[in-house]
Tab-separated table of C-alpha atoms (C1' of nucleotides) in Angstrom:
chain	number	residue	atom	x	y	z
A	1	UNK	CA	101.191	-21.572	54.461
A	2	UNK	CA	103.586	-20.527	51.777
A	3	UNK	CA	101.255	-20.072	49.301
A	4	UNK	CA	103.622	-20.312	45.976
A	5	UNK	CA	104.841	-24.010	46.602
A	6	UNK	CA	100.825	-24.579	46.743
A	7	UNK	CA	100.630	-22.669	43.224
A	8	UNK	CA	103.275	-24.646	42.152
A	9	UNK	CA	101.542	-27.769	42.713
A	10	UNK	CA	98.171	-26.215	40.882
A	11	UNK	CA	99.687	-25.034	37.813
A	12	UNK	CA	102.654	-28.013	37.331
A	13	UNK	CA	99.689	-30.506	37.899
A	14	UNK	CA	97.255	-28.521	35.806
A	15	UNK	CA	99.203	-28.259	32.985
A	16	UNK	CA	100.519	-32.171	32.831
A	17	UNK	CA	95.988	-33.546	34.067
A	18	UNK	CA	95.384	-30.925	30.609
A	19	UNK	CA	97.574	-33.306	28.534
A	20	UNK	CA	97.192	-36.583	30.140
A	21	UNK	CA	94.264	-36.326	32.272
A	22	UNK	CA	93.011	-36.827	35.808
A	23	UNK	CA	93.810	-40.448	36.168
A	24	UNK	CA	96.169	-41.003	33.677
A	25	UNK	CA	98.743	-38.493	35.899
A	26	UNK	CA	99.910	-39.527	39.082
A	27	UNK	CA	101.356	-37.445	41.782
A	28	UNK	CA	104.719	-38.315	41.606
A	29	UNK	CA	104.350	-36.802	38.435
A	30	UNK	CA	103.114	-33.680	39.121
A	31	UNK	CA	105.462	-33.029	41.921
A	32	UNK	CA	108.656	-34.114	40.385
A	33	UNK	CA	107.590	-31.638	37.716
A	34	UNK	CA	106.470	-28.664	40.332
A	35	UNK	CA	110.174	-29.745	42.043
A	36	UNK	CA	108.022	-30.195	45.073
A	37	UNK	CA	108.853	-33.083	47.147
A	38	UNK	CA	106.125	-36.426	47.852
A	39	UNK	CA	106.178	-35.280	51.659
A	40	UNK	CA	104.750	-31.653	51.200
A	41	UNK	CA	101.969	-32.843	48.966
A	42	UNK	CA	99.841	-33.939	51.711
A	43	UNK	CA	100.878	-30.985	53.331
A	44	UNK	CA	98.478	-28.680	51.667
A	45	UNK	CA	95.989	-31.089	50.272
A	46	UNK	CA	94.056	-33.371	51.885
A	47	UNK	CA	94.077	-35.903	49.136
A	48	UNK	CA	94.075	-36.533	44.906
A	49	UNK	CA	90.465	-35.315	45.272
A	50	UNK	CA	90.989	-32.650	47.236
A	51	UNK	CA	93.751	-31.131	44.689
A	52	UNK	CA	91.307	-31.910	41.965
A	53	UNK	CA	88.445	-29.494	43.415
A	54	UNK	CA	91.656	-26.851	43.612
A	55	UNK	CA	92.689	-27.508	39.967
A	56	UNK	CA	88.770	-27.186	39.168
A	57	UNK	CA	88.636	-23.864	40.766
A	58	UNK	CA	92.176	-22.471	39.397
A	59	UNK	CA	90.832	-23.730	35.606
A	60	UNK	CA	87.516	-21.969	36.549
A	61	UNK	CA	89.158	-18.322	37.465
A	62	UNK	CA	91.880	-18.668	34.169
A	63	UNK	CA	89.081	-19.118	31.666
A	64	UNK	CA	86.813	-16.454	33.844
A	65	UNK	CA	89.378	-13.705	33.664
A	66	UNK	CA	90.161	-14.777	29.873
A	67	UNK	CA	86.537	-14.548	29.214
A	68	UNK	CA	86.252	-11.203	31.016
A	69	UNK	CA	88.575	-9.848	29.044
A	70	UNK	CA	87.382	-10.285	25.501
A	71	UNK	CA	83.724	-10.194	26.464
A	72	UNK	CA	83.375	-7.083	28.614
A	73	UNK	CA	85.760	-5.226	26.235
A	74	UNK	CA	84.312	-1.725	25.473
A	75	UNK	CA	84.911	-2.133	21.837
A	76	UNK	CA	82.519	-3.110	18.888
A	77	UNK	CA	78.992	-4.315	19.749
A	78	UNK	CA	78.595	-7.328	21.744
A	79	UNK	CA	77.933	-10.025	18.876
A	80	UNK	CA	81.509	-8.710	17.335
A	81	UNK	CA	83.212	-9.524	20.862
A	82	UNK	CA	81.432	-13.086	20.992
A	83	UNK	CA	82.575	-13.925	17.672
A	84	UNK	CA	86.213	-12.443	18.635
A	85	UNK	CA	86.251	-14.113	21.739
A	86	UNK	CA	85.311	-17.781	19.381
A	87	UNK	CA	88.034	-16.714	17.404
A	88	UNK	CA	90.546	-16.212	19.809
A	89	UNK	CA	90.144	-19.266	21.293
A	90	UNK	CA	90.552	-21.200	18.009
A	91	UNK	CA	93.718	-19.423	17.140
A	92	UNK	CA	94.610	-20.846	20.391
A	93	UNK	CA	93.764	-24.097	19.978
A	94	UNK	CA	95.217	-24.676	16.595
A	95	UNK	CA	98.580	-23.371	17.869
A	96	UNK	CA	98.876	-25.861	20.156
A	97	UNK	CA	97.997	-28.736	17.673
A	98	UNK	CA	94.325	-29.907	18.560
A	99	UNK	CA	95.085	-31.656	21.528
A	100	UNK	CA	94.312	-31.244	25.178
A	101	UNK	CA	90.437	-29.297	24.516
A	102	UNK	CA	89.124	-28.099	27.673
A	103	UNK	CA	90.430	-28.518	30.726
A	104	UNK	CA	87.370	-28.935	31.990
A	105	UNK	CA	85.203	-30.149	29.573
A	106	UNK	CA	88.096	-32.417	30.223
A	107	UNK	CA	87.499	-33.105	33.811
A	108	UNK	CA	84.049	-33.396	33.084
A	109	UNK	CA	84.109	-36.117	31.038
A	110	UNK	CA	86.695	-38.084	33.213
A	111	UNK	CA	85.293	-37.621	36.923
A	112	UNK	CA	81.421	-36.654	36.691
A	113	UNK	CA	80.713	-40.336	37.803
A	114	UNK	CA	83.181	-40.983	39.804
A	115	UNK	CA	83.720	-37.926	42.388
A	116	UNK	CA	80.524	-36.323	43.190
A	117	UNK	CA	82.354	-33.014	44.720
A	118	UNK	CA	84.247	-33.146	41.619
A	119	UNK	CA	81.778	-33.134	39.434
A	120	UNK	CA	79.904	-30.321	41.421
A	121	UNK	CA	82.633	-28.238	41.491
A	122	UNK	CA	82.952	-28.353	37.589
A	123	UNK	CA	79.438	-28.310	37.087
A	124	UNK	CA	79.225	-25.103	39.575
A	125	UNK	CA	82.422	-23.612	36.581
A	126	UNK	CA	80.750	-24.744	33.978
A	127	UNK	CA	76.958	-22.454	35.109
A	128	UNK	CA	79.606	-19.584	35.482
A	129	UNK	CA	80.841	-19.695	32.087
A	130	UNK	CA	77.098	-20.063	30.808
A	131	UNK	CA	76.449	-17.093	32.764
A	132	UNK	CA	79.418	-15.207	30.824
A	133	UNK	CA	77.791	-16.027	27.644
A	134	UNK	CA	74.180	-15.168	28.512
A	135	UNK	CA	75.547	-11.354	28.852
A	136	UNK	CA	76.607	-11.034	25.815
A	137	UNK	CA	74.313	-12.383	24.475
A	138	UNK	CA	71.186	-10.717	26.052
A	139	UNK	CA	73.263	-7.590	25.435
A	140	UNK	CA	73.276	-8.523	21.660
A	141	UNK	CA	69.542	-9.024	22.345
A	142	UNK	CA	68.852	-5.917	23.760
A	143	UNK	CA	71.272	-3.952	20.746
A	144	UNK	CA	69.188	-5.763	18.095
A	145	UNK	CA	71.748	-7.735	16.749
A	146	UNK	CA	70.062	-11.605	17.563
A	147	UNK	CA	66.533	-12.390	17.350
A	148	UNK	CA	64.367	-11.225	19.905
A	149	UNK	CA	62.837	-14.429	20.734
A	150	UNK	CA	66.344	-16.384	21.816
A	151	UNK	CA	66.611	-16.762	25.261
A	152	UNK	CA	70.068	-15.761	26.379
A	153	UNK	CA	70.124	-18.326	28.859
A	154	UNK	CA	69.377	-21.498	27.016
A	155	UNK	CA	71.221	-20.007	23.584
A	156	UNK	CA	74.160	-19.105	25.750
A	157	UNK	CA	73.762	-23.342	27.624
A	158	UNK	CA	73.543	-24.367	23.942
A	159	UNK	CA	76.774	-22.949	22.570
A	160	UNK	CA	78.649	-23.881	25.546
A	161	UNK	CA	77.640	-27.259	24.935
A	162	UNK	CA	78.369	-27.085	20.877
A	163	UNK	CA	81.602	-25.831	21.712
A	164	UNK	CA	82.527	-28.452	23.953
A	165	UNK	CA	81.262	-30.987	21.563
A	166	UNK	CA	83.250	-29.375	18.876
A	167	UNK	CA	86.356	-29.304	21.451
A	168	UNK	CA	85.684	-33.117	21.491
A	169	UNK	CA	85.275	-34.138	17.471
A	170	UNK	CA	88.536	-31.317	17.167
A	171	UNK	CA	91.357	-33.946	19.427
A	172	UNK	CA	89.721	-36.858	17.507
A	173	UNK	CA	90.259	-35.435	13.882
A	174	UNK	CA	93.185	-33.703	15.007
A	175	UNK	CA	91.591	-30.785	12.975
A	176	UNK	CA	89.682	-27.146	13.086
A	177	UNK	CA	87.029	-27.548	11.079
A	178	UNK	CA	84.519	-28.371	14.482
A	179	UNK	CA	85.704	-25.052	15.376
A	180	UNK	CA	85.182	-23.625	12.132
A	181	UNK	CA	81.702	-24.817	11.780
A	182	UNK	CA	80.764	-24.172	15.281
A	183	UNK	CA	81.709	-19.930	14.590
A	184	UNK	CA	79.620	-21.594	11.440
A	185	UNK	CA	76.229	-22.289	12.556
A	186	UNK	CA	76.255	-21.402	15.905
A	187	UNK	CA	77.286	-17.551	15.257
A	188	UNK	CA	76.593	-17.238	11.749
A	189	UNK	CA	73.052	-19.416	11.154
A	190	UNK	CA	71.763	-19.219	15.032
A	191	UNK	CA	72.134	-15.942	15.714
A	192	UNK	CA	71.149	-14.634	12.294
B	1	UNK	CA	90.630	-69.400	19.151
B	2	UNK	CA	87.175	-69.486	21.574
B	3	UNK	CA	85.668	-66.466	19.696
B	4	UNK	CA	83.357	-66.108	23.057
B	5	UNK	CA	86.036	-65.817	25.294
B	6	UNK	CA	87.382	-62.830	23.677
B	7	UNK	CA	84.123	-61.263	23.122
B	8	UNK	CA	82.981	-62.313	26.931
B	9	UNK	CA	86.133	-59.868	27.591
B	10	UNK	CA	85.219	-57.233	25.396
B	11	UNK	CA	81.500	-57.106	26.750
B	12	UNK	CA	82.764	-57.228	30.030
B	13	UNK	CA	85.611	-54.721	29.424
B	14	UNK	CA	83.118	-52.243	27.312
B	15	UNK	CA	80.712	-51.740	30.030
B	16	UNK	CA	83.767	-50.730	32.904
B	17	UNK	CA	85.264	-48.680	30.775
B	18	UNK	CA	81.856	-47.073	29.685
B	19	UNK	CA	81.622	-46.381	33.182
B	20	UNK	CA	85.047	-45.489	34.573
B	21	UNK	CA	86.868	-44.799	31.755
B	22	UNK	CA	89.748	-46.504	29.941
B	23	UNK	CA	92.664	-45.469	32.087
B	24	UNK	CA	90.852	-46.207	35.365
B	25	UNK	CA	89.560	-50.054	34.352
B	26	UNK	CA	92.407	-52.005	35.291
B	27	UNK	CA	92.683	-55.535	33.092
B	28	UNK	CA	92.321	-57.476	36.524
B	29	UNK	CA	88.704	-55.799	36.878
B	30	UNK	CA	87.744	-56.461	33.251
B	31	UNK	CA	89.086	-60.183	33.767
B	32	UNK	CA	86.689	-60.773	36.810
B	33	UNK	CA	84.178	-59.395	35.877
B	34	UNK	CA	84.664	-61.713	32.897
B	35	UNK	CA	85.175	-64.599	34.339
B	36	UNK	CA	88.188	-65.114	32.322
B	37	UNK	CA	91.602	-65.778	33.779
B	38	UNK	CA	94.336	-62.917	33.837
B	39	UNK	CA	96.977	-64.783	31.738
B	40	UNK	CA	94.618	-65.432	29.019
B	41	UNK	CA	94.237	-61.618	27.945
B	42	UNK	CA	98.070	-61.278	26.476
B	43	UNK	CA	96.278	-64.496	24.004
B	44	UNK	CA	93.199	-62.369	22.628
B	45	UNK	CA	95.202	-59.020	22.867
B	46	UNK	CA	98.530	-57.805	21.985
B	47	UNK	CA	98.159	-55.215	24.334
B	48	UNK	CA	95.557	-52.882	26.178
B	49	UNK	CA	95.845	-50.431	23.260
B	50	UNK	CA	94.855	-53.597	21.040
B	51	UNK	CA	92.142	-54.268	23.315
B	52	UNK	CA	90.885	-50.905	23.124
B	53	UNK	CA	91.049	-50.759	19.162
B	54	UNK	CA	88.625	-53.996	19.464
B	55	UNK	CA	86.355	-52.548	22.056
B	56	UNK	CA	85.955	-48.617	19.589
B	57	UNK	CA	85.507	-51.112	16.858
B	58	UNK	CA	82.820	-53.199	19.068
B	59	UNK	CA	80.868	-49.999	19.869
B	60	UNK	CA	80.628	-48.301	16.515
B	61	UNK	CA	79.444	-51.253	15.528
B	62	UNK	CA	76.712	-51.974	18.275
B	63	UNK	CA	75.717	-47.815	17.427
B	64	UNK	CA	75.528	-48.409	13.430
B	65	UNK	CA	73.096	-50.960	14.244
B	66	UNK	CA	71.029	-48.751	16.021
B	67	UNK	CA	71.033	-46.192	14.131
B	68	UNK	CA	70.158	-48.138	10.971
B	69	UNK	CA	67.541	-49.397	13.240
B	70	UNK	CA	65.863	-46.018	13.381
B	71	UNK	CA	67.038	-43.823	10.868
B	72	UNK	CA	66.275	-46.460	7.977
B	73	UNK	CA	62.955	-47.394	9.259
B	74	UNK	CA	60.725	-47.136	6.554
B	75	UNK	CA	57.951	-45.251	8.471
B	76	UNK	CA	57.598	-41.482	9.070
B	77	UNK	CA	59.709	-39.118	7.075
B	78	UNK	CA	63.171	-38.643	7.229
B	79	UNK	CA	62.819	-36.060	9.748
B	80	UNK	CA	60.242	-37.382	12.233
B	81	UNK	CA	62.942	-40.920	12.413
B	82	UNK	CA	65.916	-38.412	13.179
B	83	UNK	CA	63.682	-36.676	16.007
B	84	UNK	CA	62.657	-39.910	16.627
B	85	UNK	CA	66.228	-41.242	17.151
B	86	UNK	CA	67.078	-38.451	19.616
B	87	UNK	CA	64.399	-39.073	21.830
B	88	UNK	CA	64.595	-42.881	21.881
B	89	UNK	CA	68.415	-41.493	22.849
B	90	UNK	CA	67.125	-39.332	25.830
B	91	UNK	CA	65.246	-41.839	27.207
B	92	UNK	CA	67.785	-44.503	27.297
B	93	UNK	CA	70.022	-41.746	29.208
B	94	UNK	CA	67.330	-40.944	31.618
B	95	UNK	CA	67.012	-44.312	32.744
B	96	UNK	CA	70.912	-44.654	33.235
B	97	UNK	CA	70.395	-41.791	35.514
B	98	UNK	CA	72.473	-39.796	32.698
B	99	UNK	CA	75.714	-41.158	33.754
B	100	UNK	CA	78.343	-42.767	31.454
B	101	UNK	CA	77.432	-40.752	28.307
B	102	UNK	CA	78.401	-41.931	24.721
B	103	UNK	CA	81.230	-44.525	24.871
B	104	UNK	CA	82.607	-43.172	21.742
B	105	UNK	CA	82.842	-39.603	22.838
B	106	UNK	CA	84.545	-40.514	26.017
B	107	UNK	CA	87.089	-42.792	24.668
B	108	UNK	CA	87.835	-39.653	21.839
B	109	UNK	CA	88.436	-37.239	25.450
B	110	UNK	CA	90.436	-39.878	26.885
B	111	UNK	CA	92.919	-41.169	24.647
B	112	UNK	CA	93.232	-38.868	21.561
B	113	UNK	CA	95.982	-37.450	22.417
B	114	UNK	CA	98.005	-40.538	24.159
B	115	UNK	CA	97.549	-43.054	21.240
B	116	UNK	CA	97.529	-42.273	17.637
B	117	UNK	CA	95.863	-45.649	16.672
B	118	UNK	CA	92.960	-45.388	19.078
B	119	UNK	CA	92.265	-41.711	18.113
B	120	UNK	CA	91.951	-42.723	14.527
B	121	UNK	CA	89.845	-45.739	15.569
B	122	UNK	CA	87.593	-43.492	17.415
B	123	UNK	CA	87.760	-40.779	14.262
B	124	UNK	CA	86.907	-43.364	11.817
B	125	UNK	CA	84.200	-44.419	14.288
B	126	UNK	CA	82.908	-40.783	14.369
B	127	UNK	CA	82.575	-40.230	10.530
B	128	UNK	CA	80.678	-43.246	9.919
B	129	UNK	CA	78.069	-42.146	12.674
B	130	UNK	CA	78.027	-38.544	11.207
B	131	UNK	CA	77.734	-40.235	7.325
B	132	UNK	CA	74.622	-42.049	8.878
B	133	UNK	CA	73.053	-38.357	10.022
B	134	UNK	CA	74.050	-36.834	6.483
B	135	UNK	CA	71.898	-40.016	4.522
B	136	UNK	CA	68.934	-38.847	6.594
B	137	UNK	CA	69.873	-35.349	6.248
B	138	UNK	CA	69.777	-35.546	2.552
B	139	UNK	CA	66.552	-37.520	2.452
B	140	UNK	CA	65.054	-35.066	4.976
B	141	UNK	CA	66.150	-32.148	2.244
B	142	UNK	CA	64.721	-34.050	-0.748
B	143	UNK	CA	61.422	-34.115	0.556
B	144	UNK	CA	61.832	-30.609	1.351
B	145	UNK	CA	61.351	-30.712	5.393
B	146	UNK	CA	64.947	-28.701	6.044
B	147	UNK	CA	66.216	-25.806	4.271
B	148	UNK	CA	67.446	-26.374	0.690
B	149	UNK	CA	70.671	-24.324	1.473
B	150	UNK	CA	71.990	-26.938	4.666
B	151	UNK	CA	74.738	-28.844	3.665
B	152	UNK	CA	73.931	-32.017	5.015
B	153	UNK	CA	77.142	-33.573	5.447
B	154	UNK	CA	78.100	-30.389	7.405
B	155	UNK	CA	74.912	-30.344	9.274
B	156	UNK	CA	75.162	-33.720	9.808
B	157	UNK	CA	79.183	-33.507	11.811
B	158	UNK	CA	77.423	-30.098	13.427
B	159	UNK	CA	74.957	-31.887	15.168
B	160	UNK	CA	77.123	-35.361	16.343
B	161	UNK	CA	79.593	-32.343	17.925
B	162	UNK	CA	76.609	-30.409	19.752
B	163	UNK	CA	75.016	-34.169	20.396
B	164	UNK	CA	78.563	-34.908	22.313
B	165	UNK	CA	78.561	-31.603	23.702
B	166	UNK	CA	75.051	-32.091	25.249
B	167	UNK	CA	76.050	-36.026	26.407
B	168	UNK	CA	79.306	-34.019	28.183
B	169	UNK	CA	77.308	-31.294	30.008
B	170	UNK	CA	74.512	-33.769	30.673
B	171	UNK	CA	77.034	-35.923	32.677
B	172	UNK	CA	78.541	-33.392	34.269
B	173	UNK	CA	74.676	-31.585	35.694
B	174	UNK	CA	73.434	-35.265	35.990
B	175	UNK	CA	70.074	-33.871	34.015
B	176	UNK	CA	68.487	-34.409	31.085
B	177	UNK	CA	68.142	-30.496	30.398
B	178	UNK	CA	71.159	-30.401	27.953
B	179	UNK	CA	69.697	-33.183	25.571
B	180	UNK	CA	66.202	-31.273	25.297
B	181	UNK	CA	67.877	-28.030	24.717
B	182	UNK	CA	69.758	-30.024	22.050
B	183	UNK	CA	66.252	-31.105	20.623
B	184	UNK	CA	64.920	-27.552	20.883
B	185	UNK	CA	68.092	-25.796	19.131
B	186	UNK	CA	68.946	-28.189	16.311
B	187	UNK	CA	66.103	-30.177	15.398
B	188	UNK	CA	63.347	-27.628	15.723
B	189	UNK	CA	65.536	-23.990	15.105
B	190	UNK	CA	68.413	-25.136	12.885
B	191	UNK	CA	66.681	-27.544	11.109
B	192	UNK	CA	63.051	-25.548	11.004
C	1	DC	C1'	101.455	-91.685	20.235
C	2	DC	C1'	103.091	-87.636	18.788
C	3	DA	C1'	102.900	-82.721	17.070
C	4	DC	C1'	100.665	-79.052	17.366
C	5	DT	C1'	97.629	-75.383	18.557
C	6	DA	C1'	94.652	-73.213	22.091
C	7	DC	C1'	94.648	-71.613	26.300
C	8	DT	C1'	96.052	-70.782	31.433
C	9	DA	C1'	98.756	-69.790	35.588
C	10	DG	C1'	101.098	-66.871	37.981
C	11	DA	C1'	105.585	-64.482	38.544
C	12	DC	C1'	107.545	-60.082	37.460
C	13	DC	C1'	108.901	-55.256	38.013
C	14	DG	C1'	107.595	-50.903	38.228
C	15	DG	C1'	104.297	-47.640	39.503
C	16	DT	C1'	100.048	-46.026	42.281
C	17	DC	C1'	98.096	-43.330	46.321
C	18	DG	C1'	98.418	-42.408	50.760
C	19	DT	C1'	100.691	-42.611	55.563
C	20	DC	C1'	104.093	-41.972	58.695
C	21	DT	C1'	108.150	-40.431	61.287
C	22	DA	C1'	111.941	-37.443	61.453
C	23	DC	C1'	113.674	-33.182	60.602
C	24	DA	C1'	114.413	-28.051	59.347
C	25	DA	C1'	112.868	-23.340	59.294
C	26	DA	C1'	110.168	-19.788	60.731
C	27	DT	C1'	107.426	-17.482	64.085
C	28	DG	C1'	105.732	-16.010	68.513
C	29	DT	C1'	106.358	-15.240	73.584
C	30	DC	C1'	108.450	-14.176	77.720
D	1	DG	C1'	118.332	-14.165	73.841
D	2	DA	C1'	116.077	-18.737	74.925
D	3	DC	C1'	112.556	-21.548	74.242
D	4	DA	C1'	107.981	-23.460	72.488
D	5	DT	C1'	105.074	-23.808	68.799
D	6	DT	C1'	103.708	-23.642	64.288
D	7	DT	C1'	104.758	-24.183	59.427
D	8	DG	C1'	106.784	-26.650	56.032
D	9	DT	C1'	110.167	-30.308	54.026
D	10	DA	C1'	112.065	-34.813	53.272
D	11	DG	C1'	111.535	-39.225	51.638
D	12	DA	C1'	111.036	-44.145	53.222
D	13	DC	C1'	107.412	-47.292	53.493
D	14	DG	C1'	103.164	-50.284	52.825
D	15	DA	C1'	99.805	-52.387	50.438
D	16	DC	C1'	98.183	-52.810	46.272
D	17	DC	C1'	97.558	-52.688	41.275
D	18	DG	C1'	99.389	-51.760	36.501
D	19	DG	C1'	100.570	-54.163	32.003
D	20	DT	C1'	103.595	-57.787	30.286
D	21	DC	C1'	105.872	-62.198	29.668
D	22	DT	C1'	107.544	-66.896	30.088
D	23	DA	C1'	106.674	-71.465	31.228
D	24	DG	C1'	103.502	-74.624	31.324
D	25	DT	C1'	98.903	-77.454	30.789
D	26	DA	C1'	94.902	-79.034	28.182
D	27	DG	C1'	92.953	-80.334	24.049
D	28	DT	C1'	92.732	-81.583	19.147
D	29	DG	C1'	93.996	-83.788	14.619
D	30	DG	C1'	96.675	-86.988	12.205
DNA sequence: CCACTACTAGACCGGTCGTCTACAAATGTC
DNA sequence: GACATTTGTAGACGACCGGTCTAGTAGTGG
């Protein structure tokens, strides 16, 4: 199985579902873009849905190893590399205009009624990058930095959630200032 | 013009797309299930886009009302009706099984980025709901139940963007867990 | 009885996902 | 080196559905 036309598929696809959505993208899309023809699609996935769960997994090990980077850096204390890592991905975001958001926060919102496995395997990314944040956070914990009574668990749930949220109000202004007042009272009033 | 037909379509067309989304309702399905004939749409609408300007437009309006419904009650105090709100919110999500999620929110994920008129609907739609969570916000600080220092109108957009966030992760772990941690984290830590 | 608006019917063309058959290239086996 | 088998490519095809539009019918007011 030649595993780069498969790639191909996965990252032409991911980009263009990112920007359009699931639904909104067709195949012929996608593979026209990869320069992969109709007949090979089929080839390595079983169907739409099946392609989907790979495109769920590929988003899940991008933002993992993005995450990993910034958060298990062995500089400044923990809070500092949560509020980098917040900051980061805002610089990001408003480079590329507002739009798009989370790919999937994205997914999420499009497909958690509609394909349980889908909505499994997001949910199943989604507990991972929880899991990133309660780290840091009970490390911050543990350094002194955040109260001692926040549980990093549900604190690090809640700011995933915010953030999505934020992602969400951020395409439909078109602006930063969800971000901004996420770092706001999320990092700045929460975590006091 | 029969003012019912076109709002038989809208009702009809709001719930689908609450539930599949915009892209995936086809107008056949909405027409069905609306008992309405297909060549009559292109009479009410100019186009789907149109039709989905009328149906943001039907749903702020079906929120405002309650909203005003709870947040302007005269009982309680400010506070108690905005926790008061959020639960009555809960509940009607449990008993949907938390699917679908806020029809706002999902059109805003959806089609922000693919039409310009929609997103602004959808934004305009958003600020009005926020303005009605600053009003009790600012009553809430009057009587001195929040901190003197929380900018309501802020606070208010803060907590519709972790509200959305919690209505997106909620869908996505098909439990209620997300809203209550939204209860626990902004109503009784934020606003404490 | 006519003019006009309000509304309907269904054709239209392009696109959708998914299947299928035919073919090429690579690999393994003797 | 010859052949069989796997691995991958190619794109036509079917059945259906998408949004849109034109031609037409019903109904109303004068």
């Amino acid at each position: 199985m030649k595993r780069d036309t498969r790639q191909a598929i996965i990252d032409a696809g991911g980009d263009l579902v990112h920007r359009q959505g699931f639904h909104r993208t067709g195949l012929k899309e996608i593979l026209d873009a990869a320069g992969v023809p109709k007949g090979s699609f089929y080839f390595y996935f079983r169907s739409k849905e099946d392609f989907g769960l790979a495109l769920i997994e590929h988003c899940a090990q991008g933002f993992a190893a993005l995450a990993d980077q910034y958060l298990d850096a062995p500089l400044d204390g923990p809070l500092a590399r949560l509020a980098g890592f917040f900051v980061m991905l805002r610089e990001r975001l408003a480079a590329r205009g507002y739009e798009r958001g989370c790919p999937l926060g994205n997914l999420a919102q499009e497909i958690s009624d509609l394909s349980p496995p889908m909505r499994q395997a997001v949910s199943h990314a989604m507990r991972g990058m929880a899991g990133r944040l309660a780290r840091v956070l009970a490390q911050s914990r543990d350094a002194g930095e955040i109260p001692a009574d926040l549980d990093p668990d549900a604190t690090a749930a809640f700011m995933l959630e915010a953030w999505e949220g934020a992602l969400l109000r951020m395409k439909a202004e078109k602006s930063g200032e969800p971000l901004r007042r996420f770092e706001d009272f999320v990092l700045h009033r929460l975590l006091r």
